[in-house]
C-alpha positions as YAML, in Angstrom:
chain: A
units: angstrom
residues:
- id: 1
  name: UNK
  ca: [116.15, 88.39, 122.75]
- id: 2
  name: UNK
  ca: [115.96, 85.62, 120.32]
- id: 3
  name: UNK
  ca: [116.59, 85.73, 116.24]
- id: 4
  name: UNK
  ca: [115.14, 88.48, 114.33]
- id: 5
  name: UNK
  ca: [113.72, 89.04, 111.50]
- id: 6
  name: UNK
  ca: [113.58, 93.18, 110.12]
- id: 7
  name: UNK
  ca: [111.21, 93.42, 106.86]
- id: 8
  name: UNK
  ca: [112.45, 97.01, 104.99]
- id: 9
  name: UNK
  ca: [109.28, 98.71, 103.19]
- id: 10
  name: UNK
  ca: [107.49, 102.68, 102.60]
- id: 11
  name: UNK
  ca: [103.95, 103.17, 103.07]
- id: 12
  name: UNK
  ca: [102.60, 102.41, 99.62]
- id: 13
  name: UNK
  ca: [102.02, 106.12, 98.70]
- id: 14
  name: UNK
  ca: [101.38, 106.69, 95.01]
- id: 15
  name: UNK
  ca: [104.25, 108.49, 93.38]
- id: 16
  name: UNK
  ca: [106.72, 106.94, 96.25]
- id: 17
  name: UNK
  ca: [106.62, 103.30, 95.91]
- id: 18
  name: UNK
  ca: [107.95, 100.98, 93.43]
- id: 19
  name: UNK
  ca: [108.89, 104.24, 91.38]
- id: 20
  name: UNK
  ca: [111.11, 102.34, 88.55]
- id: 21
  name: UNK
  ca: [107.13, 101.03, 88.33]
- id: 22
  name: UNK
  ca: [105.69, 104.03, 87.36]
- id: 23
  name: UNK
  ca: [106.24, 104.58, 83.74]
- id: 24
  name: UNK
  ca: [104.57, 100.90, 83.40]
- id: 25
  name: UNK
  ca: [101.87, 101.27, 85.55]
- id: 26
  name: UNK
  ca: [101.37, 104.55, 86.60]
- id: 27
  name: UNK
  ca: [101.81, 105.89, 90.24]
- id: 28
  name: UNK
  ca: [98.34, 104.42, 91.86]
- id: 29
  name: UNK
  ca: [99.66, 100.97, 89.93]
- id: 30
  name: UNK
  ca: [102.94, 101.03, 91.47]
- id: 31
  name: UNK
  ca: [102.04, 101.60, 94.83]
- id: 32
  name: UNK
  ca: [99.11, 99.07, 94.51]
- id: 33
  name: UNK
  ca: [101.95, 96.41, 93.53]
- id: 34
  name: UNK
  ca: [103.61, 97.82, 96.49]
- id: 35
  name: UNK
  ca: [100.86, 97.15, 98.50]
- id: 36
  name: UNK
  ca: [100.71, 93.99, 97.68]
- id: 37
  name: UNK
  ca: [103.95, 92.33, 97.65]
- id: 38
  name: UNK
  ca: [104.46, 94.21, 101.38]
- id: 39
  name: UNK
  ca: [101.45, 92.07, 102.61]
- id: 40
  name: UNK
  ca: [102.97, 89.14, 101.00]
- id: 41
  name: UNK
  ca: [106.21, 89.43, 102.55]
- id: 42
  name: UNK
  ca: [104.60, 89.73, 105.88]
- id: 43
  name: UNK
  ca: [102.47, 86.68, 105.76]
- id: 44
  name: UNK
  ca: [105.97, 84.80, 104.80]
- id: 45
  name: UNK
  ca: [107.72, 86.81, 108.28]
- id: 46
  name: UNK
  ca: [104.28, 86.20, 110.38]
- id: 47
  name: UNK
  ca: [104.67, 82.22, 109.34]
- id: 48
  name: UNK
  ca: [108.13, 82.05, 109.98]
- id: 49
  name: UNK
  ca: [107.23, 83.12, 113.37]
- id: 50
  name: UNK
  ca: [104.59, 80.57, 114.38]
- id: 51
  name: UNK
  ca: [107.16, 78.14, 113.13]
- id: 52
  name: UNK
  ca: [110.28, 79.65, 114.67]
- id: 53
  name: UNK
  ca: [108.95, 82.19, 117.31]
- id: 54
  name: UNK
  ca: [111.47, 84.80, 115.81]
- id: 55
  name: UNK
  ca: [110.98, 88.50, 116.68]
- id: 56
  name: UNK
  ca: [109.38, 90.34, 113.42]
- id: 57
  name: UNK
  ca: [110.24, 93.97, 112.92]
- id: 58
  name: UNK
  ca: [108.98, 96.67, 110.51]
- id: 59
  name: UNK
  ca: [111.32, 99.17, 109.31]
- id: 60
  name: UNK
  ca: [109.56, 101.50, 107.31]
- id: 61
  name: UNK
  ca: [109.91, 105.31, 105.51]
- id: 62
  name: UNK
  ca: [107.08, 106.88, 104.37]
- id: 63
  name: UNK
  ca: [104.94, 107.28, 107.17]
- id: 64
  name: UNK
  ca: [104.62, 107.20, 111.08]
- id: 65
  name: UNK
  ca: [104.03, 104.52, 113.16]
- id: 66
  name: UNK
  ca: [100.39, 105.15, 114.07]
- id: 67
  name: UNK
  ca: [100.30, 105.11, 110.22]
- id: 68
  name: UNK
  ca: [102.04, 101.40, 109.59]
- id: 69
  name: UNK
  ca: [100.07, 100.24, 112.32]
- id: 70
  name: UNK
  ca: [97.22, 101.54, 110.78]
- id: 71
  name: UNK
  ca: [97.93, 99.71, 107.99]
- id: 72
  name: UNK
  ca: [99.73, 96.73, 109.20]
- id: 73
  name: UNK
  ca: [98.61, 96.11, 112.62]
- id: 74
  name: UNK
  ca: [99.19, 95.69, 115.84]
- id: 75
  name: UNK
  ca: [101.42, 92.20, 116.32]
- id: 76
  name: UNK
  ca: [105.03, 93.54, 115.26]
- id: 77
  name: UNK
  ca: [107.47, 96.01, 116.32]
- id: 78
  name: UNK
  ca: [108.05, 99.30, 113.93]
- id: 79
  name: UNK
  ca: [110.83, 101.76, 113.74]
- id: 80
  name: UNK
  ca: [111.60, 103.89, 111.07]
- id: 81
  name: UNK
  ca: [114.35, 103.82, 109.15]
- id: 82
  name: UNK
  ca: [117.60, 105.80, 110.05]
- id: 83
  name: UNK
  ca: [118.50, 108.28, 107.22]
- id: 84
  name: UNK
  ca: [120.81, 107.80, 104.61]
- id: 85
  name: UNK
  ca: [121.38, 105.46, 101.39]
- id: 86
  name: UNK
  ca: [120.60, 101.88, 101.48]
- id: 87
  name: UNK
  ca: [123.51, 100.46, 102.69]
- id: 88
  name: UNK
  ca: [123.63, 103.01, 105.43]
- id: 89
  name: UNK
  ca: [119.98, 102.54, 106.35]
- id: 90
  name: UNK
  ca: [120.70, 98.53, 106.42]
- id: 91
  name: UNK
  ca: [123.98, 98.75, 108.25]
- id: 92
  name: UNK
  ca: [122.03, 100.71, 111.05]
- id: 93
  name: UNK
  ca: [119.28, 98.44, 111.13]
- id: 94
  name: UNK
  ca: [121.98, 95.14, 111.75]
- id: 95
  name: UNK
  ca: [123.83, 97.31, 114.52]
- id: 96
  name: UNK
  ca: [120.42, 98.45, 116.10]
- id: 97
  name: UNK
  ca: [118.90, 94.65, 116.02]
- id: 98
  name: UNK
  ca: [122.62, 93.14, 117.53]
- id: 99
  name: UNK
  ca: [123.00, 96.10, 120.13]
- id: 100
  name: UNK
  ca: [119.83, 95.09, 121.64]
- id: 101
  name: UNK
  ca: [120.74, 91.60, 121.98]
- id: 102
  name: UNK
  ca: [120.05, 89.42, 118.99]
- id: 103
  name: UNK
  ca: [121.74, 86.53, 118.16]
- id: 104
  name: UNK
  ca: [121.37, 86.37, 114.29]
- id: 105
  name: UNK
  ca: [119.26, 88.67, 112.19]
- id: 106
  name: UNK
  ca: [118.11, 88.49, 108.69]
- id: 107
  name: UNK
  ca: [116.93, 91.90, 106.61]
- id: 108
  name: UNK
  ca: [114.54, 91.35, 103.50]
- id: 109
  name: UNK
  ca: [112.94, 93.58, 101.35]
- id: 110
  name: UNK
  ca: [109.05, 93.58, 100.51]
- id: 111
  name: UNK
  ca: [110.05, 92.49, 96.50]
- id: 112
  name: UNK
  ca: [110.52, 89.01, 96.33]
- id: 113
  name: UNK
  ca: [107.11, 87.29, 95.96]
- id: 114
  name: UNK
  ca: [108.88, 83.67, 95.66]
- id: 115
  name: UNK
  ca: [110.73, 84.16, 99.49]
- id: 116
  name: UNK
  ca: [108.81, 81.44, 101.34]
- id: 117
  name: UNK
  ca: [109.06, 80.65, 105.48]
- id: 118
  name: UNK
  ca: [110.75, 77.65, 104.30]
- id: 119
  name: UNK
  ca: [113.52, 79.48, 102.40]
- id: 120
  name: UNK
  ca: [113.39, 81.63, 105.48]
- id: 121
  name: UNK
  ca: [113.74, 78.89, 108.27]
- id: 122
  name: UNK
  ca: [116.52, 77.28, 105.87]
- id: 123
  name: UNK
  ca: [118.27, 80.99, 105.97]
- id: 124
  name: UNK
  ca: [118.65, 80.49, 109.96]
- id: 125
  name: UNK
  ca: [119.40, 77.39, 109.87]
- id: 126
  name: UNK
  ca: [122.71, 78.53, 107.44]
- id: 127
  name: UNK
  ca: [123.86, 81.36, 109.84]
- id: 128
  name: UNK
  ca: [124.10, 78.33, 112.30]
- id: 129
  name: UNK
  ca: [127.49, 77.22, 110.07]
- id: 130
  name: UNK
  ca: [128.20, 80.44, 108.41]
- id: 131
  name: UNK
  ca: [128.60, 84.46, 109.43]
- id: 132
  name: UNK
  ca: [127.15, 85.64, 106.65]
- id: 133
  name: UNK
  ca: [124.19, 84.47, 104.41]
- id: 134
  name: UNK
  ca: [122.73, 85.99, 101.42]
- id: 135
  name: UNK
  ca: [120.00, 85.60, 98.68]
- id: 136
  name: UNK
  ca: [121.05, 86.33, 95.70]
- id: 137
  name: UNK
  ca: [118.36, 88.56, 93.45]
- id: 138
  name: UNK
  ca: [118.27, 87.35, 89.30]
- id: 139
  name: UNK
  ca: [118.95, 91.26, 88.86]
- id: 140
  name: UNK
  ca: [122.33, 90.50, 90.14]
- id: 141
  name: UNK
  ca: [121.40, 91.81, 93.96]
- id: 142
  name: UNK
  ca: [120.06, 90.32, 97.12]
- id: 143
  name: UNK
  ca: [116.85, 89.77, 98.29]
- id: 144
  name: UNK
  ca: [117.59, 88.44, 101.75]
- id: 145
  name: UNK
  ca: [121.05, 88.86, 103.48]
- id: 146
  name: UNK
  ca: [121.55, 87.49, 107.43]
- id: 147
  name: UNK
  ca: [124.38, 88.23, 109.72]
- id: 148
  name: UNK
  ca: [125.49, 87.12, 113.50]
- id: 149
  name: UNK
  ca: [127.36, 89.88, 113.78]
- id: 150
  name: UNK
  ca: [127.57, 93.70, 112.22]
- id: 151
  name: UNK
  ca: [129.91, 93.97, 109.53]
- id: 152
  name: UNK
  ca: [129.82, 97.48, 108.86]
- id: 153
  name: UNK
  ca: [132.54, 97.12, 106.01]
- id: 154
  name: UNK
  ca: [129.99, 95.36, 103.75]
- id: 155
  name: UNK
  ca: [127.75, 98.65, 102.96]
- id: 156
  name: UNK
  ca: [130.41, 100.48, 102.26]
- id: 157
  name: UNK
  ca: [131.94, 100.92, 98.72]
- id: 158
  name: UNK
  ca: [128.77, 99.15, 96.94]
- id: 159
  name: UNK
  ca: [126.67, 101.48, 94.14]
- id: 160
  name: UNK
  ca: [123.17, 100.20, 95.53]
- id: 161
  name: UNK
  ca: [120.44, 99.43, 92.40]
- id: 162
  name: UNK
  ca: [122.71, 97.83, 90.18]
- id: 163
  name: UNK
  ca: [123.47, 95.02, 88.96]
- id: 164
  name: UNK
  ca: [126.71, 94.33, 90.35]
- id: 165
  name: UNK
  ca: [125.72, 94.78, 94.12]
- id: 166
  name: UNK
  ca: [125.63, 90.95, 94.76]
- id: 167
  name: UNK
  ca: [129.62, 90.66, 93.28]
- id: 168
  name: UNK
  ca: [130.69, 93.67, 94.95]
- id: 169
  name: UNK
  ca: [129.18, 92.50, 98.50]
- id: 170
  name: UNK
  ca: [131.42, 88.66, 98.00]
- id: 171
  name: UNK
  ca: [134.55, 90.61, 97.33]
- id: 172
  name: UNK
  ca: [134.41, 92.86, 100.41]
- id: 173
  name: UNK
  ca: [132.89, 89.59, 102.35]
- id: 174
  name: UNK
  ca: [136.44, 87.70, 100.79]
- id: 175
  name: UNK
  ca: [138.50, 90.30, 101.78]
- id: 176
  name: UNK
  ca: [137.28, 90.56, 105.37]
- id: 177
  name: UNK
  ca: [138.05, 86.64, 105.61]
- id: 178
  name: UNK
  ca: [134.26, 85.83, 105.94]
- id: 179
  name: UNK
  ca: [132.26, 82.80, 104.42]
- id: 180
  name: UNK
  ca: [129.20, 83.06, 102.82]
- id: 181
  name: UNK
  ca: [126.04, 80.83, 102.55]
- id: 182
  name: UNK
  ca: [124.09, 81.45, 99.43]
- id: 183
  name: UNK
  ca: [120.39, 80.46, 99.02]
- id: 184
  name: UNK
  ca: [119.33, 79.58, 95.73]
- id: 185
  name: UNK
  ca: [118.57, 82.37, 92.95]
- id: 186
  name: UNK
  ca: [114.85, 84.22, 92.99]
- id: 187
  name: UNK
  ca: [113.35, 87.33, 91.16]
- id: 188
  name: UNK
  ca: [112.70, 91.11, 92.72]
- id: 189
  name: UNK
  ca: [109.86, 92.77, 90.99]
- id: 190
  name: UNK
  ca: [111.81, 96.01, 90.72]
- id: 191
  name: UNK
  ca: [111.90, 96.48, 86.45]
- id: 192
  name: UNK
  ca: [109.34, 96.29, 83.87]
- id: 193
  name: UNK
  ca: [110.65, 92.75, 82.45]
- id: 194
  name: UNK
  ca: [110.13, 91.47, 86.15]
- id: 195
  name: UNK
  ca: [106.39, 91.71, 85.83]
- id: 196
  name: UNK
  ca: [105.76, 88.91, 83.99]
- id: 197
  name: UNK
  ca: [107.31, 87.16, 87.03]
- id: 198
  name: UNK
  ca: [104.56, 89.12, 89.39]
- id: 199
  name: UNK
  ca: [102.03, 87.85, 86.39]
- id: 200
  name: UNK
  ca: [102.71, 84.13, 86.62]
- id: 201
  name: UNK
  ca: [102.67, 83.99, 90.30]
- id: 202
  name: UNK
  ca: [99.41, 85.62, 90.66]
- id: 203
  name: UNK
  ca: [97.74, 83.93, 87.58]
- id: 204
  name: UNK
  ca: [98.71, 79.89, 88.94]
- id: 205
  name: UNK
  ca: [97.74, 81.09, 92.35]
- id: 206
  name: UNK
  ca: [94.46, 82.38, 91.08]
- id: 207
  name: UNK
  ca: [93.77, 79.49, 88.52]
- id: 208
  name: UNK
  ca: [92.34, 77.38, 91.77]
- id: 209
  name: UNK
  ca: [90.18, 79.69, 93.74]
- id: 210
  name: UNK
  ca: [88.95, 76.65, 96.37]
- id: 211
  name: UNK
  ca: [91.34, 77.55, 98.82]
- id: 212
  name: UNK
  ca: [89.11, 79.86, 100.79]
- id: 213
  name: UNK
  ca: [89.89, 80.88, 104.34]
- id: 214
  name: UNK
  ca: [87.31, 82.05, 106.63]
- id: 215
  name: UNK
  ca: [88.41, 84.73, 108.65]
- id: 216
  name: UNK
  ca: [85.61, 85.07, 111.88]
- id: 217
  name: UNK
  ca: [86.05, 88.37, 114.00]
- id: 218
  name: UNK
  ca: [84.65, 87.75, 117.82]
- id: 219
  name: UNK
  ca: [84.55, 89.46, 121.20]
- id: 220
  name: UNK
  ca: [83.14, 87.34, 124.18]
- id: 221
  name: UNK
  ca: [81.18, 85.07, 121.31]
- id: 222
  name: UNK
  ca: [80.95, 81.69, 123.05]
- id: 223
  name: UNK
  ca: [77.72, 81.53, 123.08]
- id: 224
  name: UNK
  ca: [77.82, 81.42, 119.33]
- id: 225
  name: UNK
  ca: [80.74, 80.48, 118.43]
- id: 226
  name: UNK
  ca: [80.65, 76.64, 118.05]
- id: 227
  name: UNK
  ca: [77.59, 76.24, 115.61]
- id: 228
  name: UNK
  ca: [79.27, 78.90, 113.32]
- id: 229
  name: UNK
  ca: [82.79, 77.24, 113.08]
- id: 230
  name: UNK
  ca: [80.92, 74.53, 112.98]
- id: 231
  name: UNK
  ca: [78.83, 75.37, 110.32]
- id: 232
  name: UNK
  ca: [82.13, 76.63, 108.34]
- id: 233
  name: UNK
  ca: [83.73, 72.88, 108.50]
- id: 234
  name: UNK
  ca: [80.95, 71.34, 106.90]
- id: 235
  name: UNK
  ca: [82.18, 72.96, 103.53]
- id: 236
  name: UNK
  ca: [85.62, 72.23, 104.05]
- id: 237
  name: UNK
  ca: [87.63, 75.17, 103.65]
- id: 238
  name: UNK
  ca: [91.55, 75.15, 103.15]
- id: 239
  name: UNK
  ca: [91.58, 77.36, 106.80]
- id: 240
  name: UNK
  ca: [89.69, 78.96, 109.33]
- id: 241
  name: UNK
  ca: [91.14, 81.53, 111.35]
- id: 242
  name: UNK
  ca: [88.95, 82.97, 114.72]
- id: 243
  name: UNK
  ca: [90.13, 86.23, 115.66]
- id: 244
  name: UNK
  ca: [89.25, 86.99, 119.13]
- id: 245
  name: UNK
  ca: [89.44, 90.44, 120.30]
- id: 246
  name: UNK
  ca: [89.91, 90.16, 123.98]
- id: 247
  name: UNK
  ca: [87.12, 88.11, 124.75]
- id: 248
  name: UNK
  ca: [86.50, 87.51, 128.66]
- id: 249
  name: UNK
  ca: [84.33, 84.73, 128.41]
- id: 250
  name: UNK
  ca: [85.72, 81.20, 126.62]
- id: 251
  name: UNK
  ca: [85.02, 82.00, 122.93]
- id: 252
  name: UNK
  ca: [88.88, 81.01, 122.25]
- id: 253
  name: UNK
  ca: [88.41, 77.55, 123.77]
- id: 254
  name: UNK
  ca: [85.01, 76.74, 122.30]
- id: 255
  name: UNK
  ca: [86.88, 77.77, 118.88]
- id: 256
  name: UNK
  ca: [89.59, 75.98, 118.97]
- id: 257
  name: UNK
  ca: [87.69, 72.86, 120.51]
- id: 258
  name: UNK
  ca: [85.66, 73.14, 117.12]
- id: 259
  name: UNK
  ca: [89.11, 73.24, 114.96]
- id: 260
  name: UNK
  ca: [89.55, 76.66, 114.28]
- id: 261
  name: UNK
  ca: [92.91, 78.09, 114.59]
- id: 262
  name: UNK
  ca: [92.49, 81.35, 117.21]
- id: 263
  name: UNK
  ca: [94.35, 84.41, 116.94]
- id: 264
  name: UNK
  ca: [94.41, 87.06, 119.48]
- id: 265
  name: UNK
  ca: [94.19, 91.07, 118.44]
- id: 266
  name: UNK
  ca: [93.03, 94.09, 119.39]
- id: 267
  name: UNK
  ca: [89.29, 94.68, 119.69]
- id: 268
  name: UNK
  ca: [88.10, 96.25, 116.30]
- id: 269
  name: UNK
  ca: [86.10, 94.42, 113.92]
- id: 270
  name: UNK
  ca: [88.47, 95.84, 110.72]
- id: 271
  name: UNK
  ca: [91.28, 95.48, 112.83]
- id: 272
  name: UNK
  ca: [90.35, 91.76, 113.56]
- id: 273
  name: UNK
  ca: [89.61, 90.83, 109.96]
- id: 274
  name: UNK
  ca: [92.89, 93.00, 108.70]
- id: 275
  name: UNK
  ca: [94.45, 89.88, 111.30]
- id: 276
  name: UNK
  ca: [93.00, 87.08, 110.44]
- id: 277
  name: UNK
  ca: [93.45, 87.91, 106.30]
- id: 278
  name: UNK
  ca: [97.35, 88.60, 107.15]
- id: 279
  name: UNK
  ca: [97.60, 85.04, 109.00]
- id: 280
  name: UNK
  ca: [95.36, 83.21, 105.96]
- id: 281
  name: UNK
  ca: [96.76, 82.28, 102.80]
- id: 282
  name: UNK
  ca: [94.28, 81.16, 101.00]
- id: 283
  name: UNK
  ca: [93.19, 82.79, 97.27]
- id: 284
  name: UNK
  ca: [89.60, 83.15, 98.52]
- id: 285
  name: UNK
  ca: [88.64, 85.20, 101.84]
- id: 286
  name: UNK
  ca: [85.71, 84.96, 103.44]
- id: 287
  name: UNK
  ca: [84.87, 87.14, 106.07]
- id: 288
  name: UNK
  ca: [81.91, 86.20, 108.66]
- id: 289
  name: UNK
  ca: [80.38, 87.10, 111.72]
- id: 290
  name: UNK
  ca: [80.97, 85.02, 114.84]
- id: 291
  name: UNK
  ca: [77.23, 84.62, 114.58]
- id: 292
  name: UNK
  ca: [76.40, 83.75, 111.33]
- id: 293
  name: UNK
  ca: [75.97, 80.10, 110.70]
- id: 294
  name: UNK
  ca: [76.61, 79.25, 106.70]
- id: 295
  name: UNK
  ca: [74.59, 76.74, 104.51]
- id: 296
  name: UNK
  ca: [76.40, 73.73, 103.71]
- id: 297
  name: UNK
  ca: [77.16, 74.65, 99.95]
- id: 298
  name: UNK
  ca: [78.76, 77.70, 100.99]
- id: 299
  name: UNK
  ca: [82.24, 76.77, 99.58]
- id: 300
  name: UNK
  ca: [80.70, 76.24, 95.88]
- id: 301
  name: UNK
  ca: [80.47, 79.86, 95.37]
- id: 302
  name: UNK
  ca: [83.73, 81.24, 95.92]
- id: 303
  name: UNK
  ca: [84.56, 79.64, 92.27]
- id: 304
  name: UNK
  ca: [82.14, 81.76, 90.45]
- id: 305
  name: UNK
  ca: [84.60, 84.97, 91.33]
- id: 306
  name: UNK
  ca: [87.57, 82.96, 88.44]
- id: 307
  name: UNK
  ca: [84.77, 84.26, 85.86]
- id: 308
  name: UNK
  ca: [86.16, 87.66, 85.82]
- id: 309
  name: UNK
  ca: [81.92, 88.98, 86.00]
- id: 310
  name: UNK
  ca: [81.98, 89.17, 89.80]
- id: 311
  name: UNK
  ca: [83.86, 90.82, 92.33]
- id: 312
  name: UNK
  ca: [82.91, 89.97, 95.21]
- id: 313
  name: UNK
  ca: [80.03, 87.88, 96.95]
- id: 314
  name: UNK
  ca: [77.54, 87.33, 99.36]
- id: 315
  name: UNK
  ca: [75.17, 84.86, 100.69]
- id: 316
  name: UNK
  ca: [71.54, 85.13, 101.28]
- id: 317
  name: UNK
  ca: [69.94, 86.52, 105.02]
- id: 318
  name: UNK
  ca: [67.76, 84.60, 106.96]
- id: 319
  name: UNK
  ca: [67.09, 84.83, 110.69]
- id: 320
  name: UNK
  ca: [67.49, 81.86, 112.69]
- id: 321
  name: UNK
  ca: [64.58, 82.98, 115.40]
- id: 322
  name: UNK
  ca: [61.17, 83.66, 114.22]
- id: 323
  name: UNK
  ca: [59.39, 86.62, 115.62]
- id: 324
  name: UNK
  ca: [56.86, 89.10, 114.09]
- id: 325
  name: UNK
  ca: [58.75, 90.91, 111.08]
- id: 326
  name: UNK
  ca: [61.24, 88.63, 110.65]
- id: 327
  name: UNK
  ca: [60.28, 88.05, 107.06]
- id: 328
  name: UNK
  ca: [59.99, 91.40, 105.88]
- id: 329
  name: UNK
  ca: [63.33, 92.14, 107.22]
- id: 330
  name: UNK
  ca: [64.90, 88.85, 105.22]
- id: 331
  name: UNK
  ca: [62.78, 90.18, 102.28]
- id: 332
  name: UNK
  ca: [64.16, 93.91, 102.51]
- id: 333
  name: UNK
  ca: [68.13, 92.83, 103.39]
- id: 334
  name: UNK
  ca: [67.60, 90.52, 99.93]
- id: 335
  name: UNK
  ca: [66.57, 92.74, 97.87]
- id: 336
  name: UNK
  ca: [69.01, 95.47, 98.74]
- id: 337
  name: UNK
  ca: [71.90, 92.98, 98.29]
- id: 338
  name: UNK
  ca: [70.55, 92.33, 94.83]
- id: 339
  name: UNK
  ca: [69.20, 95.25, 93.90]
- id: 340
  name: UNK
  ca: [71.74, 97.92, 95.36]
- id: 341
  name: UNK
  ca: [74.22, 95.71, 95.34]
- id: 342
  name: UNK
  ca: [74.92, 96.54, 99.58]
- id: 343
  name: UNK
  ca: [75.13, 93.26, 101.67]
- id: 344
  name: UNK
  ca: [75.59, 93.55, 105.27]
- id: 345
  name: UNK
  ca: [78.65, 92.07, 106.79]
- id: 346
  name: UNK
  ca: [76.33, 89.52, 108.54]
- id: 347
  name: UNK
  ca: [75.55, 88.31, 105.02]
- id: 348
  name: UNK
  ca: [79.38, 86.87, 104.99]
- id: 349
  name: UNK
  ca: [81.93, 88.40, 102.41]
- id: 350
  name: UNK
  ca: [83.93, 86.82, 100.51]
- id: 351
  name: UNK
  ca: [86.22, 88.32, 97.83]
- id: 352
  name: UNK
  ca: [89.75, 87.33, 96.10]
- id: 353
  name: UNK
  ca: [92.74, 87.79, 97.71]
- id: 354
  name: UNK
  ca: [94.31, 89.58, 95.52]
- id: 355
  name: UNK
  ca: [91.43, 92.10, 95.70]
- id: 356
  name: UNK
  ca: [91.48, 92.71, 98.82]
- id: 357
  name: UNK
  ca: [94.87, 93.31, 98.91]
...
C-alpha cells in the first residue's frame, strides 16, 4: 500500500449538510453548497493522484455505498464512517488507513475550496521531515491534518467546532514530544461570514468562461473517434478528456494519438460524462458524442452563458451522410431545440460548471 489520501463528507441531503448553512440559505442551499465543494475537493484528491499515484478514499455518513457511488463514481474506495464524534470518527479512520499498511495518510474535509493538489503534494512532501502535519483553518481549526503514524492522544480532550481546536491539537502534539509542520492559513466555508469567501472564488473563476473542457463519452468508437477529437482541437479548448467505457476495439489509442487525454470507466453514458466532468477543470463543460464532429467556431459560444440570459447551450444538427429525409429530420431536431427548448445529446451540451455541479 502506498500514501493515502481519506476525503471525510455526507451525502448532500437537504436538512443534513452544511447545517450551520441553513439559516442563510435554506436546507436545499446548504446541501447544494455541499454538493459542490465535495466535487471540488475530489477533483483536488483525483489530481493529486495522477500526480502522485496516492490511494483516494471516501469516508462518508449519510448514505450507502451504492449511494456515494451513485453519486461519485466508480474510481475510489468508500467506507463509511465509524460512529462517534469527530475526533473519534478521524482517529478510526488514521488507525484503519495505517493497520492496512499505509505509510503516511492525510484526512481533509470537503470545506476548503482554496486546498489545491499542490498544497496537497507539498503536505506529503512535509510528513517526509515531520510526524505530524496540519492545515490550519482561519476559523482557528484544520482543514487538512497528515500523520505517519496513529496518535490516538490527539482526538482526545479537544471540543470539536470551535475555535480553539487548532491550539488545543499543538498542546497535546507538544506534550507527546511531536513536531509539527504547518501549511499556510486557508478558509472553511462552515459560517455565514465565510461565504463571501465561497463568493469570490466562484465569481474570478467564472469571470473567464473560455476554459471549456470537452468531455467525449465512447464505447468501441474508433471508427469515429479521430475526426471528432479532431474536430474539438480546431477550437482550442483548455482540455479534452475521452472517456472510454471498455472499448474492445482501439478507440483509446486513436484518442490519445489525436491529443486527447483518455480515461477509463465503467460503461454508462452518465456514468462516463459524471468521469470525465470530475477529471476536467475547466469553467465551461461541454459534453459530446464520440460521433459528433463540431464546427470550427464552436468555442465562441460558451462565452455567451457569462450573460446571465442563458443556461445552457447547444449547437445546431446536421447529418454528415445524405440520404432521403435527411433534411426534414435536421429541420425537425432544429426546431425542437429552438422551439421546445429539447436538444439531443448529439447536438453537444455545454453548460457552466458551476451548474452542473
Amino acid at each position: 500500500m502506498g500514501e493515502r489520501l481519506i476525503l471525510f463528507t455526507r451525502y448532500p441531503v437537504p436538512g443534513q449538510a452544511k447545517t450551520r448553512l441553513i439559516p442563510t440559505l435554506g436546507p436545499d442551499g446548504a446541501a447544494a453548497l455541499h454538493r459542490r465543494l465535495t466535487l471540488r475537493a475530489l477533483r483536488s484528491a483525483e489530481a493529486l493522484q495522477a500526480m502522485r499515484g496516492v490511494e483516494v478514499e471516501i469516508q462518508f455518513v449519510g448514505a450507502n455505498e451504492t449511494t456515494m457511488r451513485h453519486w461519485l463514481g466508480d474510481r475510489f474506495t468508500f467506507c463509511p464512517q465509524i460512529q462517534g464524534d469527530l475526533g473519534q470518527r478521524m482517529a478510526g479512520a488514521f488507525e484503519r488507513s495505517f493497520r492496512a499498511g499505509a505509510p503516511a495518510t492525510i484526512l481533509i474535509g470537503a470545506d476548503c475550496p482554496e486546498l489545491t493538489p499542490a498544497l496537497l503534494v507539498e503536505a506529503f512532501e512535509r510528513l517526509r521531515q515531520d510526524p505530524v502535519v496540519l492545515g490550519p483553518a482561519r476559523d482557528g481549526g484544520y482543514y487538512l491534518i497528515g500523520l505517519r503514524r496513529p496518535i490516538p492522544s490527539l482526538f482526545h480532550g479537544v471540543v470539536w467546532g470551535m475555535s480553539t481546536v487548532l491550539d488545543d491539537s499543538l498542546q497535546i502534539l507538544k506534550r507527546a514530544g511531536f513536531t509539527t509542520g504547518l501549511l499556510k492559513p486557508l478558509d472553511d466555508i462552515d459560517r455565514r461570514e465565510d461565504l463571501l469567501v465561497w463568493r469570490r472564488i466562484v465569481e474570478t473563476e467564472e469571470a473567464d468562461l473560455r476554459k471549456v473542457s470537452v468531455v467525449i463519452p465512447a464505447v468501441n468508437e474508433a471508427q469515429h473517434i479521430a475526426s471528432t477529437v479532431a474536430s474539438v482541437v480546431q477550437g482550442n479548448p483548455w482540455e479534452i478528456t475521452v472517456v472510454d467505457g471498455g472499448s474492445r476495439d482501439e478507440t483509446a489509442q486513436r484518442a490519445r494519438e489525436t491529443g486527447a487525454a483518455v480515461v477509463a470507466s465503467h460503461p454508462g453514458r452518465a456514468r462516463q460524462m459524471n468521469a470525465g466532468a470530475s477529471k476536467s477543470d475547466g469553467n465551461v463543460l461541454l459534453f459530446l458524442h464520440a460521433d459528433t464532429v463540431l464546427g470550427h467556431d464552436y468555442a465562441s459560444a460558451a462565452p455567451r452563458l457569462s450573460d446571465g440570459t442563458m443556461a445552457a447551450g447547444a449547437f445546431r444538427f446536421a447529418i454528415a451522410d445524405r440520404f432521403p429525409g435527411s433534411k426534414f429530420i435536421e429541420w425537425t431536431t432544429n426546431l425542437r431545440s429552438r422551439w421546445l427548448q429539447l436538444p439531443y445529446g448529439d447536438q453537444g451540451l455545454f453548460l457552466r460548471r458551476s451548474l452542473f455541479e
